Coordinates of C-alpha atoms and ligand atoms in Angstrom, one line a residue:
M1 CA 100.0 132.4 105.5
S2 CA 97.4 133.4 107.9
K3 CA 94.6 134.5 105.5
V4 CA 94.0 133.2 102.0
L5 CA 91.4 134.5 99.6
V6 CA 90.5 132.0 96.9
R7 CA 89.1 134.3 94.3
G8 CA 86.8 134.0 91.2
G9 CA 86.3 130.3 91.0
R10 CA 83.1 128.2 90.6
L11 CA 82.4 126.9 94.1
I12 CA 80.7 123.6 94.1
D13 CA 79.8 122.5 97.6
P14 CA 77.0 120.0 97.4
A15 CA 76.7 119.6 101.2
N16 CA 75.4 123.1 101.3
G17 CA 73.6 123.3 98.0
V18 CA 76.1 125.7 96.6
N19 CA 77.1 126.0 92.9
G20 CA 78.1 129.4 91.7
L21 CA 80.9 132.0 91.4
F22 CA 82.1 132.8 94.9
D23 CA 85.2 133.9 96.7
V24 CA 86.2 131.9 99.7
L25 CA 88.2 133.4 102.5
L26 CA 90.3 131.0 104.6
E27 CA 91.5 132.0 108.0
G28 CA 92.9 130.1 111.1
G29 CA 92.5 126.8 109.3
L30 CA 88.7 127.4 108.7
V31 CA 86.4 128.8 106.1
R32 CA 85.8 132.3 107.3
Q33 CA 83.6 133.7 104.6
V34 CA 81.9 132.7 101.3
A35 CA 80.5 135.5 99.2
N36 CA 80.8 137.5 96.0
A37 CA 83.7 139.8 95.7
I38 CA 85.2 139.5 99.2
H39 CA 87.4 142.4 100.2
A40 CA 90.4 141.2 102.3
P41 CA 93.4 143.4 101.7
D42 CA 95.6 141.5 104.1
A43 CA 94.9 138.1 102.6
Q44 CA 97.1 136.2 100.2
I45 CA 95.2 136.0 96.9
V46 CA 94.8 132.7 95.1
S47 CA 93.2 133.1 91.7
A48 CA 90.7 130.4 90.8
E49 CA 89.3 132.1 87.7
G50 CA 88.0 129.6 85.2
R51 CA 88.4 126.8 87.7
L52 CA 86.4 124.8 90.1
V53 CA 86.7 125.3 93.9
L54 CA 85.6 122.0 95.6
P55 CA 85.7 120.6 99.1
G56 CA 88.8 118.5 99.5
F57 CA 88.2 114.9 98.4
V58 CA 87.6 112.2 101.0
D59 CA 88.9 108.7 100.3
I60 CA 87.6 106.1 102.7
H61 CA 89.7 103.3 101.1
C62 CA 93.4 103.5 100.4
H63 CA 96.6 101.6 101.2
L64 CA 99.5 103.6 102.5
R65 CA 101.6 100.5 103.2
E66 CA 103.4 101.9 106.3
P67 CA 104.3 100.2 108.6
G68 CA 106.1 97.3 106.8
Y69 CA 105.9 97.8 103.1
E70 CA 107.6 101.1 102.7
Y71 CA 109.2 99.9 99.5
K72 CA 105.7 100.1 97.9
E73 CA 104.7 103.4 99.6
D74 CA 105.0 105.2 102.9
I75 CA 103.0 107.7 104.7
A76 CA 105.1 110.6 103.4
S77 CA 104.9 109.5 99.7
G78 CA 101.3 108.4 100.0
T79 CA 100.0 111.6 101.6
R80 CA 101.9 113.7 99.0
A81 CA 100.3 111.6 96.2
A82 CA 96.9 112.0 97.9
A83 CA 97.4 115.8 98.0
R84 CA 98.2 115.8 94.4
G85 CA 95.0 113.9 93.7
G86 CA 93.0 116.5 95.7
F87 CA 92.4 114.2 98.7
T88 CA 92.5 116.0 102.0
S89 CA 91.1 113.2 104.2
I90 CA 92.0 109.6 103.6
C91 CA 91.3 106.3 105.4
C92 CA 94.1 103.8 105.2
M93 CA 93.5 100.1 105.3
A94 CA 94.9 97.7 107.9
N95 CA 96.9 95.3 105.7
T96 CA 100.2 96.6 106.8
S97 CA 103.0 94.7 108.6
P98 CA 102.4 94.5 111.4
V99 CA 98.7 94.5 110.6
N100 CA 96.8 97.5 112.1
D101 CA 94.9 95.1 114.5
N102 CA 95.8 96.9 117.8
A103 CA 95.8 100.4 119.3
G104 CA 99.6 100.6 119.1
V105 CA 99.7 100.3 115.3
T106 CA 96.8 102.7 115.0
A107 CA 98.6 105.2 117.1
F108 CA 101.8 104.7 115.2
I109 CA 100.1 105.5 111.9
R110 CA 98.5 108.7 113.3
K111 CA 101.8 109.8 114.8
K112 CA 103.7 109.1 111.5
A113 CA 101.0 111.0 109.6
E114 CA 101.5 114.0 111.9
E115 CA 105.3 113.9 111.5
D116 CA 105.9 112.9 107.9
G117 CA 102.5 113.5 106.3
A118 CA 101.9 116.1 103.6
G119 CA 99.3 117.7 105.8
V120 CA 96.6 115.5 104.6
R121 CA 94.3 114.1 107.3
V122 CA 95.0 110.4 107.8
Y123 CA 92.4 108.2 109.5
P124 CA 93.4 104.6 110.1
V125 CA 91.0 101.7 109.6
G126 CA 91.4 98.9 112.1
A127 CA 91.5 95.2 111.3
V128 CA 88.4 93.1 112.0
T129 CA 90.4 90.0 112.8
K130 CA 93.8 89.6 114.3
G131 CA 96.5 89.4 111.7
L132 CA 93.7 89.6 109.1
E133 CA 93.5 85.8 109.6
G134 CA 89.8 85.6 109.8
L135 CA 89.9 83.7 113.1
A136 CA 89.8 85.9 116.1
L137 CA 88.2 89.4 116.4
T138 CA 90.3 92.4 117.4
D139 CA 89.5 94.8 120.2
F140 CA 87.1 97.1 118.5
A141 CA 86.7 99.5 121.4
G142 CA 90.5 99.7 121.8
L143 CA 91.0 100.4 118.1
K144 CA 88.3 103.1 118.2
A145 CA 89.8 104.7 121.3
A146 CA 93.2 104.9 119.5
G147 CA 91.6 106.6 116.5
A148 CA 90.4 104.0 114.1
V149 CA 87.4 105.3 112.2
A150 CA 86.1 102.0 110.7
L151 CA 86.9 98.3 110.6
S152 CA 88.0 96.2 107.7
D153 CA 90.1 93.1 106.7
D154 CA 90.3 94.6 103.2
G155 CA 92.4 92.6 100.9
R156 CA 90.9 89.5 102.5
P157 CA 87.3 88.5 102.9
I158 CA 85.9 87.2 106.2
A159 CA 85.1 83.7 105.1
D160 CA 83.6 82.5 108.4
A161 CA 79.9 83.8 108.3
G162 CA 79.5 83.2 112.0
L163 CA 82.5 85.3 112.8
F164 CA 81.3 88.0 110.4
R165 CA 77.9 88.0 112.2
R166 CA 79.6 88.6 115.6
A167 CA 81.9 91.2 114.1
L168 CA 78.9 93.1 112.6
E169 CA 77.1 93.1 116.0
L170 CA 80.1 94.3 117.9
A171 CA 81.0 96.9 115.3
D172 CA 77.5 98.2 115.2
A173 CA 77.4 98.5 119.0
E174 CA 80.7 100.4 118.8
G175 CA 79.4 102.7 116.2
L176 CA 82.0 101.6 113.7
L177 CA 81.2 100.8 110.1
L178 CA 82.4 97.4 108.8
L179 CA 84.0 97.9 105.3
C180 CA 83.7 94.5 103.6
H181 CA 86.0 93.1 100.9
C182 CA 83.5 90.7 99.2
E183 CA 85.1 87.7 97.5
D184 CA 84.3 84.1 98.2
L185 CA 87.8 82.6 97.8
L186 CA 86.5 79.1 97.1
L187 CA 84.6 80.5 94.1
V188 CA 87.6 82.7 93.1
N189 CA 89.4 79.4 93.0
D190 CA 92.8 80.9 92.0
G191 CA 91.2 83.0 89.3
V192 CA 93.3 86.0 88.5
M193 CA 91.0 88.0 86.2
N194 CA 87.3 88.2 85.4
E195 CA 86.1 84.9 84.0
G196 CA 84.8 85.3 80.4
L197 CA 85.8 85.5 76.8
V198 CA 89.0 87.5 77.5
S199 CA 90.3 85.1 80.2
A200 CA 89.6 82.2 77.9
R201 CA 91.4 83.9 75.0
A202 CA 94.3 84.8 77.3
G203 CA 94.5 81.4 78.8
L204 CA 94.2 82.9 82.3
A205 CA 92.2 81.4 85.2
G206 CA 89.0 83.4 85.6
S207 CA 87.1 84.4 88.7
I208 CA 83.3 84.5 88.2
R209 CA 81.3 87.5 89.2
A210 CA 79.3 85.3 91.5
A211 CA 82.5 85.0 93.7
E212 CA 81.9 88.7 94.6
E213 CA 78.1 88.6 94.5
V214 CA 77.7 85.6 96.8
M215 CA 79.5 87.5 99.6
I216 CA 77.8 90.8 98.9
A217 CA 74.5 88.9 99.3
R218 CA 75.7 87.2 102.5
D219 CA 76.8 90.5 104.1
I220 CA 73.5 92.2 103.1
L221 CA 71.4 89.4 104.6
V222 CA 73.3 89.2 107.8
A223 CA 73.1 93.0 108.2
E224 CA 69.4 92.9 107.4
A225 CA 68.8 90.1 110.0
L226 CA 70.7 92.1 112.7
G227 CA 69.4 95.5 111.7
A228 CA 73.0 96.6 111.5
R229 CA 74.8 98.9 109.0
V230 CA 77.3 97.4 106.6
H231 CA 79.5 98.8 103.8
I232 CA 80.5 97.0 100.7
C233 CA 84.0 97.9 99.3
H234 CA 84.9 98.3 95.6
V235 CA 81.7 96.9 93.9
S236 CA 82.6 95.7 90.4
T237 CA 79.7 93.7 89.0
K238 CA 76.3 94.5 87.7
G239 CA 74.8 91.8 89.9
G240 CA 76.5 93.3 93.0
V241 CA 75.0 96.7 92.2
Q242 CA 71.6 95.1 91.7
L243 CA 71.8 93.2 95.1
I244 CA 72.6 96.5 96.8
R245 CA 69.8 98.3 95.0
E246 CA 67.3 95.7 96.0
A247 CA 68.5 95.7 99.6
K248 CA 68.2 99.5 99.9
A249 CA 64.7 99.3 98.5
R250 CA 63.9 96.9 101.4
G251 CA 65.4 99.4 103.9
V252 CA 68.6 97.5 104.7
G253 CA 71.4 99.7 106.1
V254 CA 73.8 98.9 103.4
A255 CA 76.2 101.4 101.9
A256 CA 78.7 100.8 99.1
E257 CA 81.6 102.2 97.1
T258 CA 83.1 101.6 93.7
A259 CA 86.5 102.7 92.5
P260 CA 87.6 104.7 89.5
H261 CA 89.1 101.8 87.7
Y262 CA 85.8 100.0 87.5
L263 CA 84.3 103.0 85.8
A264 CA 87.0 103.4 83.2
A265 CA 88.4 100.0 82.4
T266 CA 87.3 96.4 81.6
D267 CA 88.8 93.0 81.3
A268 CA 89.5 93.8 77.6
W269 CA 92.3 95.9 78.9
V270 CA 94.1 92.9 80.3
E271 CA 95.5 91.9 76.9
R272 CA 96.6 95.5 76.2
K273 CA 98.0 96.5 79.5
G274 CA 99.1 93.3 81.1
T275 CA 99.7 92.9 84.8
L276 CA 99.0 96.5 85.5
T277 CA 95.3 95.5 85.2
R278 CA 95.5 92.9 87.9
V279 CA 93.3 94.0 90.8
N280 CA 90.9 92.5 93.3
P281 CA 88.1 92.3 92.6
P282 CA 89.1 92.1 88.9
L283 CA 88.1 94.5 86.1
R284 CA 84.9 93.1 84.6
T285 CA 83.0 93.6 81.4
E286 CA 81.5 96.7 79.7
D287 CA 78.1 95.7 81.0
D288 CA 79.5 95.8 84.6
R289 CA 81.3 99.0 84.0
L290 CA 78.1 100.7 82.9
A291 CA 76.2 99.2 85.8
C292 CA 78.7 100.7 88.3
I293 CA 78.2 104.1 86.6
Y294 CA 74.4 103.7 86.7
G295 CA 74.7 102.6 90.4
L296 CA 76.5 105.8 91.3
A297 CA 74.1 107.9 89.2
D298 CA 71.0 106.5 90.9
G299 CA 72.4 106.5 94.4
T300 CA 72.7 102.7 94.8
L301 CA 76.4 103.2 95.3
D302 CA 77.1 105.8 97.9
C303 CA 80.6 107.0 97.1
I304 CA 83.8 106.7 95.1
A305 CA 86.9 105.4 96.9
T306 CA 90.2 105.0 95.2
D307 CA 91.4 101.7 96.6
H308 CA 94.9 103.3 96.0
A309 CA 97.0 100.1 96.1
P310 CA 100.7 101.0 95.3
H311 CA 103.1 98.2 94.5
H312 CA 106.8 98.0 93.5
A313 CA 107.5 97.7 89.8
N314 CA 109.1 94.3 90.4
E315 CA 105.8 93.0 91.7
K316 CA 104.2 93.8 88.4
A317 CA 107.1 92.8 86.2
T318 CA 106.2 89.2 86.2
D319 CA 103.6 86.8 84.7
Y320 CA 99.9 87.6 85.3
P321 CA 99.2 85.0 88.0
S322 CA 102.3 86.0 90.0
A323 CA 101.7 89.7 89.8
A324 CA 100.6 91.7 92.8
S325 CA 97.0 93.0 92.7
G326 CA 96.2 96.6 92.9
I327 CA 96.3 100.0 91.1
S328 CA 98.0 103.2 92.2
G329 CA 94.9 105.5 92.2
F330 CA 95.3 108.8 94.0
E331 CA 96.7 110.8 91.1
T332 CA 94.2 109.8 88.4
A333 CA 91.0 109.5 90.4
F334 CA 89.5 112.9 89.7
A335 CA 90.4 113.0 86.0
I336 CA 89.0 109.5 85.4
C337 CA 85.8 110.3 87.3
W338 CA 85.3 113.7 85.8
T339 CA 85.8 112.3 82.3
H340 CA 83.8 109.1 82.6
L341 CA 80.9 110.5 84.7
V342 CA 80.6 114.2 84.0
E343 CA 82.1 114.6 80.5
H344 CA 80.3 111.5 79.3
G345 CA 77.0 112.9 80.5
Y346 CA 76.1 110.5 83.3
M347 CA 75.8 113.1 86.0
E348 CA 76.1 116.7 86.9
P349 CA 79.4 118.0 88.4
D350 CA 77.6 118.5 91.8
Q351 CA 76.8 114.8 92.0
L352 CA 80.3 113.7 91.3
V353 CA 81.7 116.2 93.8
A354 CA 79.2 114.8 96.4
L355 CA 80.4 111.3 95.7
M356 CA 84.0 112.3 96.4
T357 CA 83.4 114.6 99.3
N358 CA 80.5 114.8 101.7
A359 CA 79.0 111.4 100.9
P360 CA 82.0 109.4 102.0
A361 CA 82.6 111.8 104.9
R362 CA 79.1 111.3 106.1
L363 CA 79.4 107.5 105.9
L364 CA 82.2 107.5 108.4
G365 CA 81.3 110.6 110.3
L366 CA 84.4 112.5 109.3
P367 CA 84.6 116.2 109.8
A368 CA 85.1 116.9 106.0
G369 CA 83.5 117.3 102.7
S370 CA 81.8 120.7 103.3
L371 CA 82.8 124.3 102.9
A372 CA 80.3 126.2 105.0
V373 CA 81.6 129.0 107.1
G374 CA 83.3 127.5 110.2
D375 CA 84.2 124.2 108.4
A376 CA 87.8 123.1 108.0
A377 CA 89.4 125.0 105.1
D378 CA 90.2 121.8 103.1
L379 CA 89.7 122.5 99.4
V380 CA 90.7 121.7 95.9
I381 CA 91.1 124.0 92.9
A382 CA 90.6 122.0 89.7
D383 CA 90.6 122.8 86.0
P384 CA 87.6 121.1 84.5
H385 CA 88.8 121.7 80.9
E386 CA 92.4 120.6 81.0
R387 CA 93.1 117.5 78.9
W388 CA 96.2 115.6 80.0
T389 CA 97.8 112.3 79.4
V390 CA 98.7 110.2 82.4
D391 CA 102.4 109.4 82.8
A392 CA 102.9 107.0 85.7
S393 CA 106.7 107.7 85.7
D394 CA 105.7 111.2 86.9
F395 CA 103.6 110.0 89.8
I396 CA 104.5 111.2 93.3
S397 CA 103.4 107.9 94.7
K398 CA 106.1 105.2 94.9
G399 CA 103.6 103.0 93.2
K400 CA 103.7 103.6 89.4
N401 CA 101.4 100.7 88.9
T402 CA 98.5 102.0 86.8
P403 CA 96.9 100.7 83.6
F404 CA 95.9 104.4 82.9
S405 CA 99.4 105.5 81.9
G406 CA 99.2 106.8 78.3
E407 CA 95.4 107.5 78.6
T408 CA 94.1 111.0 78.1
Y409 CA 91.5 112.5 80.5
T410 CA 89.8 115.8 81.0
G411 CA 89.9 117.5 84.4
R412 CA 92.9 118.1 86.7
V413 CA 93.6 119.1 90.2
R414 CA 95.7 122.2 90.3
E415 CA 96.0 123.0 94.0
T416 CA 95.0 121.4 97.3
F417 CA 94.6 123.1 100.6
V418 CA 94.3 121.5 104.1
A419 CA 93.3 123.7 107.0
G420 CA 93.9 126.7 104.9
Q421 CA 97.5 125.7 104.0
R422 CA 98.5 124.8 100.5
V423 CA 99.7 121.2 100.5
F424 CA 100.0 120.8 96.7
K425 CA 100.3 122.9 93.6
E426 CA 100.7 121.5 90.1
A427 CA 103.7 122.9 88.3
Ligands
DOR501 O1 93.7 94.7 94.3 C1 93.7 94.9 95.5 N1 94.8 95.3 96.2 N2 92.6 94.6 96.2 C2 92.6 94.7 97.6 O2 91.6 94.4 98.1 C3 93.8 94.9 98.3 C4 94.8 95.7 97.5 C5 96.2 95.7 98.1 O3 96.3 95.9 99.3 O4 97.1 95.7 97.3
ZN502 ZN1 89.7 95.2 98.9

């Protein structure tokens, strides 16, 4: 398949200010031409009529579990699930076993992705501290040289503020963004869901929103003091959004993401959906859900990341406090975001597409998220009208752990291309 002509779709490419009916010609792994009615008799024709043609989605926060937790997910299954979700560039977190805290593990992940991956571009995130223990910093330069595109202890906060300060200075000097999992574990205090009316009714230990906000505030203030950039992962509270909004207004170099589940679900779901709702930080209240949406709409939050966190069924088939935290997110991300952000009227399609493509790509400096001539031919064909009901048993991901099974959304990824090659087509 040397030449592919994607014909008749609505091309939305916010990086280049494009939104209109265009044909896109892919050749040699790159976008060769974008125009009306391209004539290319030797190209394979892919009809996109009635559909959207978008840059491939970029996910700066996911968990592929390999090495070490292949029973939850591996690079083969995770990249295939990503392709189904329309993701063409993904950044995988370091909480594997062994932890990705050295160049050897980073190189292993890249090699595995080349060998077993579904063609999706995999970018490892290196650990900030050895073994994610929060005690000793890793070799940032060595991780970067091996291909790490950012640094994070995601899954665990860096409790020691002094160590965090040094990490931020060194990461900034290295040109690597620190992706911060913000939770003060002393405030979490074994809480397993959001603290509020629902936790009280369910008899479950709650975690107050301040547990997240205290650490967002700390990270912002340290970054401000140092004049460094910092990125806040999976923001879930109204107060967190407000802290970031105020910091940005002061000119602090803070960026932030939220995840689809915080836009679509609340702690009220815990009673209905059980352990499938367990995630860190936890699902919050309706007020917080709306604040995350407003935060994306007004630019306070820079991008959407899935935090795809696959787990084995057995790890969810237990009582709430014992259940693993995390939601398998690749295969529902676009539908949830399209429904909750675009269909519900909070933003135009172009803005959502930017939040899933060039905005995250720019944060980490990834060569993705844009379909100008000469760019990588990574793209998604999506049906903006298709209504479908999530069935987790049908997921490609090994992780069937989603509270969204049985829910109906609008918008579906139909085909995904990386470097001009089709890596996924919905049956
Ligand atoms: O719920 C979560 N699961 N939050 C995290 O930060 C880590 C993730 C995981 O690795 O399972
Ligand atoms: Zn996290």
